[in-house]
Amino acid sequence: AQTVTQSQPEMSVQEAETVTLSCTYDTSESDYYLFWYKQPPSRQMILVIRQEAYKQQNATENRFSVNFQKAAKSFSLKISDSQLGDAAMYFCAYRSPWGAQKLVFGQGTRLTINP
Amino acid sequence: DTAVSQTPKYLVTQMGNDKSIKCEQNLGHDTMYWYKQDSKKFLKIMFSYNNKELIINETVPNRFSPKSPDKAHLNLHINSLELGDSAVYFCASSQDGGGLEDRVGEQYFGPGTRLTVT
């Protein structure tokens, strides 16, 4: 069974600075998806970024980028130019590619932005 | 034009009661899910339906019964509610193909239902 681990329960960063959230996972599959979801206080789950394991290029979405290290089974999220609206819980998630598959989530990291 | 909607958003009830949570998606997706988020914010899959057929049933007490009348709806009925059932329940949907295609497999979440059992 796949597992996802986020070792940082809480992180904080100054507004406009850069922060990196860590995620590691365990799987025996060679192809899979990885995601970062954001959950603000409104509790809505918002997809931030996705990465397909077969792609070597790291995914980027505006100020959000990932560092995907397949051999190390590491998938960190970098947020550049942090904004107050980035404050939220961030969840790393794993999904097998074939058919209808569940998301396996990490424990989450609470990100605080200091003005 | 909400993509995935849930009703109600808040539900407060007493132990022993039976309650239902409804979910609807207008994205044309063929797979729907129920996830539970506990008090420590941990999210875990409960059930998944694909085209009205149950395909994932993770060690959930049989007091929980999902029902999918059509592929756009997935309801969750809970019998004999217990204090430990207090949580946020999320519905999600996705369009699942046979592999690693763009946007396939991305799960879109509803706003969640906060269930409080007293």
Short mmCIF file of C-alpha atoms in Angstrom, two decimals:
data_model
loop_
_atom_site.label_atom_id
_atom_site.label_comp_id
_atom_site.label_asym_id
_atom_site.label_seq_id
_atom_site.Cartn_x
_atom_site.Cartn_y
_atom_site.Cartn_z
CA ALA A 1 0.00 0.00 0.00
CA GLN A 2 1.15 3.48 -0.76
CA THR A 3 1.94 5.95 2.01
CA VAL A 4 2.57 9.69 1.98
CA THR A 5 4.48 11.53 4.70
CA GLN A 6 4.65 15.25 5.39
CA SER A 7 7.16 15.75 8.17
CA GLN A 8 6.47 19.44 8.81
CA PRO A 9 3.22 19.91 10.76
CA GLU A 10 3.67 23.70 10.64
CA MET A 11 5.69 26.19 8.63
CA SER A 12 5.79 29.96 8.58
CA VAL A 13 7.23 32.46 6.14
CA GLN A 14 7.45 36.21 5.74
CA GLU A 15 5.25 37.74 3.10
CA ALA A 16 7.06 37.96 -0.27
CA GLU A 17 9.59 35.29 0.76
CA THR A 18 9.92 31.75 -0.54
CA VAL A 19 8.97 28.62 1.36
CA THR A 20 9.33 24.92 0.61
CA LEU A 21 7.01 22.24 1.94
CA SER A 22 8.31 18.68 2.06
CA CYS A 23 6.61 15.44 1.06
CA THR A 24 7.89 11.90 0.72
CA TYR A 25 5.99 8.85 -0.41
CA ASP A 26 6.38 5.13 -0.66
CA THR A 27 5.20 3.03 -3.59
CA SER A 28 6.23 0.07 -5.68
CA GLU A 29 4.53 1.46 -8.79
CA SER A 30 6.56 3.07 -11.53
CA ASP A 31 3.78 5.31 -12.88
CA TYR A 32 1.55 7.47 -10.72
CA TYR A 33 0.28 10.99 -10.09
CA LEU A 34 1.30 13.34 -7.29
CA PHE A 35 -0.68 16.38 -6.21
CA TRP A 36 -0.56 19.29 -3.82
CA TYR A 37 -3.91 20.47 -2.47
CA LYS A 38 -4.52 23.65 -0.50
CA GLN A 39 -7.20 23.88 2.19
CA PRO A 40 -7.80 27.46 3.41
CA PRO A 41 -9.95 28.18 6.49
CA SER A 42 -13.02 27.96 4.24
CA ARG A 43 -12.17 24.18 4.18
CA GLN A 44 -12.53 23.96 0.40
CA MET A 45 -9.94 21.58 -1.10
CA ILE A 46 -8.19 23.36 -3.98
CA LEU A 47 -5.84 21.63 -6.40
CA VAL A 48 -2.58 23.59 -6.55
CA ILE A 49 -0.36 21.51 -8.81
CA ARG A 50 0.06 18.01 -10.22
CA GLN A 51 2.97 15.93 -11.42
CA GLU A 52 2.97 12.78 -13.53
CA ALA A 53 5.75 10.41 -12.49
CA TYR A 54 6.76 9.66 -16.08
CA LYS A 55 7.52 13.35 -16.70
CA GLN A 56 11.03 14.39 -15.75
CA GLN A 57 10.24 18.09 -15.95
CA ASN A 58 9.05 19.61 -12.69
CA ALA A 59 5.54 21.07 -12.81
CA THR A 60 5.04 24.81 -12.41
CA GLU A 61 1.88 26.87 -11.88
CA ASN A 62 2.61 30.58 -11.54
CA ARG A 63 4.26 31.06 -8.11
CA PHE A 64 4.00 27.35 -7.28
CA SER A 65 6.55 24.80 -8.41
CA VAL A 66 7.59 21.32 -7.38
CA ASN A 67 10.88 19.51 -6.97
CA PHE A 68 10.12 15.95 -7.97
CA GLN A 69 12.87 13.46 -7.18
CA LYS A 70 11.54 10.09 -8.34
CA ALA A 71 14.44 7.96 -7.13
CA ALA A 72 14.28 9.56 -3.68
CA LYS A 73 10.44 9.44 -3.71
CA SER A 74 10.35 13.09 -2.77
CA PHE A 75 7.87 15.73 -3.96
CA SER A 76 8.34 19.15 -2.40
CA LEU A 77 6.30 22.28 -3.08
CA LYS A 78 7.95 25.67 -3.44
CA ILE A 79 5.88 28.80 -3.05
CA SER A 80 7.60 31.95 -4.30
CA ASP A 81 6.67 35.52 -3.38
CA SER A 82 4.40 34.28 -0.59
CA GLN A 83 1.12 36.14 -0.19
CA LEU A 84 -1.26 36.39 2.74
CA GLY A 85 -3.80 34.39 0.74
CA ASP A 86 -1.40 31.44 0.65
CA ALA A 87 -2.03 30.78 4.35
CA ALA A 88 -3.68 27.36 4.52
CA MET A 89 -3.21 23.65 5.18
CA TYR A 90 -1.32 22.02 2.35
CA PHE A 91 -1.74 18.35 1.58
CA CYS A 92 0.44 16.17 -0.57
CA ALA A 93 -1.41 13.31 -2.27
CA TYR A 94 -0.59 10.21 -4.29
CA ARG A 95 -2.74 8.45 -6.86
CA SER A 96 -2.26 5.36 -8.98
CA PRO A 97 -2.86 6.08 -12.67
CA TRP A 98 -5.05 3.22 -13.73
CA GLY A 99 -8.83 3.46 -13.57
CA ALA A 100 -10.74 5.04 -10.73
CA GLN A 101 -8.30 5.35 -7.85
CA LYS A 102 -8.35 6.96 -4.44
CA LEU A 103 -6.08 9.78 -3.32
CA VAL A 104 -3.72 8.86 -0.48
CA PHE A 105 -3.00 11.97 1.55
CA GLY A 106 -0.18 13.08 3.79
CA GLN A 107 -0.86 14.50 7.23
CA GLY A 108 -0.80 18.09 6.02
CA THR A 109 1.37 21.14 6.72
CA ARG A 110 -0.14 24.31 8.15
CA LEU A 111 1.43 27.33 6.45
CA THR A 112 1.34 30.72 8.14
CA ILE A 113 2.27 33.90 6.28
CA ASN A 114 3.69 36.68 8.45
CA PRO A 115 3.02 40.24 7.18
CA ASP B 1 -22.46 26.71 -11.76
CA THR B 2 -20.96 24.88 -8.78
CA ALA B 3 -19.01 21.83 -9.94
CA VAL B 4 -19.41 19.58 -6.89
CA SER B 5 -22.04 20.49 -4.34
CA GLN B 6 -22.93 18.95 -1.00
CA THR B 7 -25.91 19.39 1.29
CA PRO B 8 -26.01 20.20 4.06
CA LYS B 9 -22.81 22.13 4.79
CA TYR B 10 -23.33 21.77 8.54
CA LEU B 11 -25.12 19.01 10.39
CA VAL B 12 -25.54 18.83 14.15
CA THR B 13 -27.32 15.80 15.55
CA GLN B 14 -27.52 13.52 18.55
CA MET B 15 -26.03 10.10 19.08
CA GLY B 16 -28.17 7.30 17.77
CA ASN B 17 -29.80 9.34 15.01
CA ASP B 18 -29.72 8.48 11.30
CA LYS B 19 -28.64 11.18 8.83
CA SER B 20 -27.84 11.59 5.14
CA ILE B 21 -25.46 13.80 3.22
CA LYS B 22 -26.09 14.44 -0.47
CA CYS B 23 -23.58 15.13 -3.22
CA GLU B 24 -24.07 16.18 -6.83
CA GLN B 25 -21.56 16.93 -9.58
CA ASN B 26 -22.27 18.66 -12.88
CA LEU B 27 -18.88 17.96 -14.45
CA GLY B 28 -19.98 14.84 -16.32
CA HIS B 29 -17.46 12.77 -14.38
CA ASP B 30 -17.95 9.03 -14.06
CA THR B 31 -16.33 8.48 -10.65
CA MET B 32 -17.35 9.89 -7.28
CA TYR B 33 -15.79 9.54 -3.84
CA TRP B 34 -16.44 10.09 -0.16
CA TYR B 35 -13.53 11.16 2.05
CA LYS B 36 -13.51 11.72 5.81
CA GLN B 37 -11.37 14.43 7.43
CA ASP B 38 -10.92 13.85 11.14
CA SER B 39 -10.25 16.37 13.90
CA LYS B 40 -6.51 16.23 13.15
CA LYS B 41 -7.21 17.19 9.54
CA PHE B 42 -6.25 13.75 8.22
CA LEU B 43 -8.10 12.87 5.01
CA LYS B 44 -8.96 9.29 4.19
CA ILE B 45 -11.01 7.62 1.46
CA MET B 46 -14.23 5.93 2.50
CA PHE B 47 -15.96 4.91 -0.72
CA SER B 48 -15.77 5.29 -4.46
CA TYR B 49 -18.36 4.71 -7.16
CA ASN B 50 -17.71 4.42 -10.85
CA ASN B 51 -20.80 4.68 -13.07
CA LYS B 52 -23.03 3.79 -10.11
CA GLU B 53 -20.95 0.75 -9.20
CA LEU B 54 -19.16 0.55 -5.83
CA ILE B 55 -15.45 0.05 -6.47
CA ILE B 56 -13.75 1.17 -3.27
CA ASN B 57 -15.00 0.36 0.21
CA GLU B 58 -12.30 1.03 2.77
CA THR B 59 -12.75 -0.52 6.22
CA VAL B 60 -15.72 1.63 7.07
CA PRO B 61 -18.34 0.49 9.64
CA ASN B 62 -21.44 -0.85 7.93
CA ARG B 63 -23.43 1.92 9.63
CA PHE B 64 -22.22 3.96 6.66
CA SER B 65 -24.01 3.18 3.41
CA PRO B 66 -23.33 5.03 0.18
CA LYS B 67 -25.90 5.13 -2.58
CA SER B 68 -25.48 6.31 -6.15
CA PRO B 69 -28.81 6.73 -7.97
CA ASP B 70 -27.00 7.94 -11.09
CA LYS B 71 -23.46 8.87 -11.97
CA ALA B 72 -24.00 12.53 -11.06
CA HIS B 73 -25.12 11.80 -7.49
CA LEU B 74 -23.56 10.03 -4.55
CA ASN B 75 -25.26 10.11 -1.17
CA LEU B 76 -23.97 8.96 2.20
CA HIS B 77 -26.35 7.60 4.79
CA ILE B 78 -25.17 7.07 8.35
CA ASN B 79 -27.14 4.98 10.84
CA SER B 80 -26.92 5.08 14.62
CA LEU B 81 -24.52 8.01 14.73
CA GLU B 82 -21.69 7.89 17.27
CA LEU B 83 -19.53 10.62 18.78
CA GLY B 84 -16.56 9.37 16.74
CA ASP B 85 -18.41 10.07 13.51
CA SER B 86 -17.93 13.79 14.08
CA ALA B 87 -15.77 14.96 11.18
CA VAL B 88 -15.85 16.80 7.89
CA TYR B 89 -17.06 14.63 5.01
CA PHE B 90 -15.96 15.54 1.51
CA CYS B 91 -17.45 14.39 -1.74
CA ALA B 92 -15.22 14.43 -4.82
CA SER B 93 -15.44 13.47 -8.47
CA SER B 94 -13.06 12.68 -11.30
CA GLN B 95 -13.00 11.58 -14.89
CA ASP B 96 -10.96 8.43 -15.12
CA GLY B 97 -9.49 7.09 -18.25
CA GLY B 98 -7.09 4.27 -18.75
CA GLY B 99 -3.83 5.97 -18.00
CA LEU B 100 -1.76 9.09 -17.63
CA GLU B 101 -3.74 11.55 -19.71
CA ASP B 102 -3.93 15.25 -19.01
CA ARG B 103 -6.53 16.22 -16.36
CA VAL B 104 -7.64 12.58 -16.09
CA GLY B 105 -7.72 11.54 -12.50
CA GLU B 106 -7.81 15.02 -11.01
CA GLN B 107 -10.31 14.98 -8.23
CA TYR B 108 -12.60 17.95 -7.67
CA PHE B 109 -13.90 18.36 -4.16
CA GLY B 110 -17.18 19.63 -2.79
CA PRO B 111 -17.23 22.20 0.03
CA GLY B 112 -17.45 19.54 2.73
CA THR B 113 -20.11 18.76 5.34
CA ARG B 114 -19.15 19.34 8.96
CA LEU B 115 -20.96 16.69 11.00
CA THR B 116 -21.13 17.18 14.76
CA VAL B 117 -22.58 14.41 16.88
CA THR B 118 -23.51 15.37 20.45
#
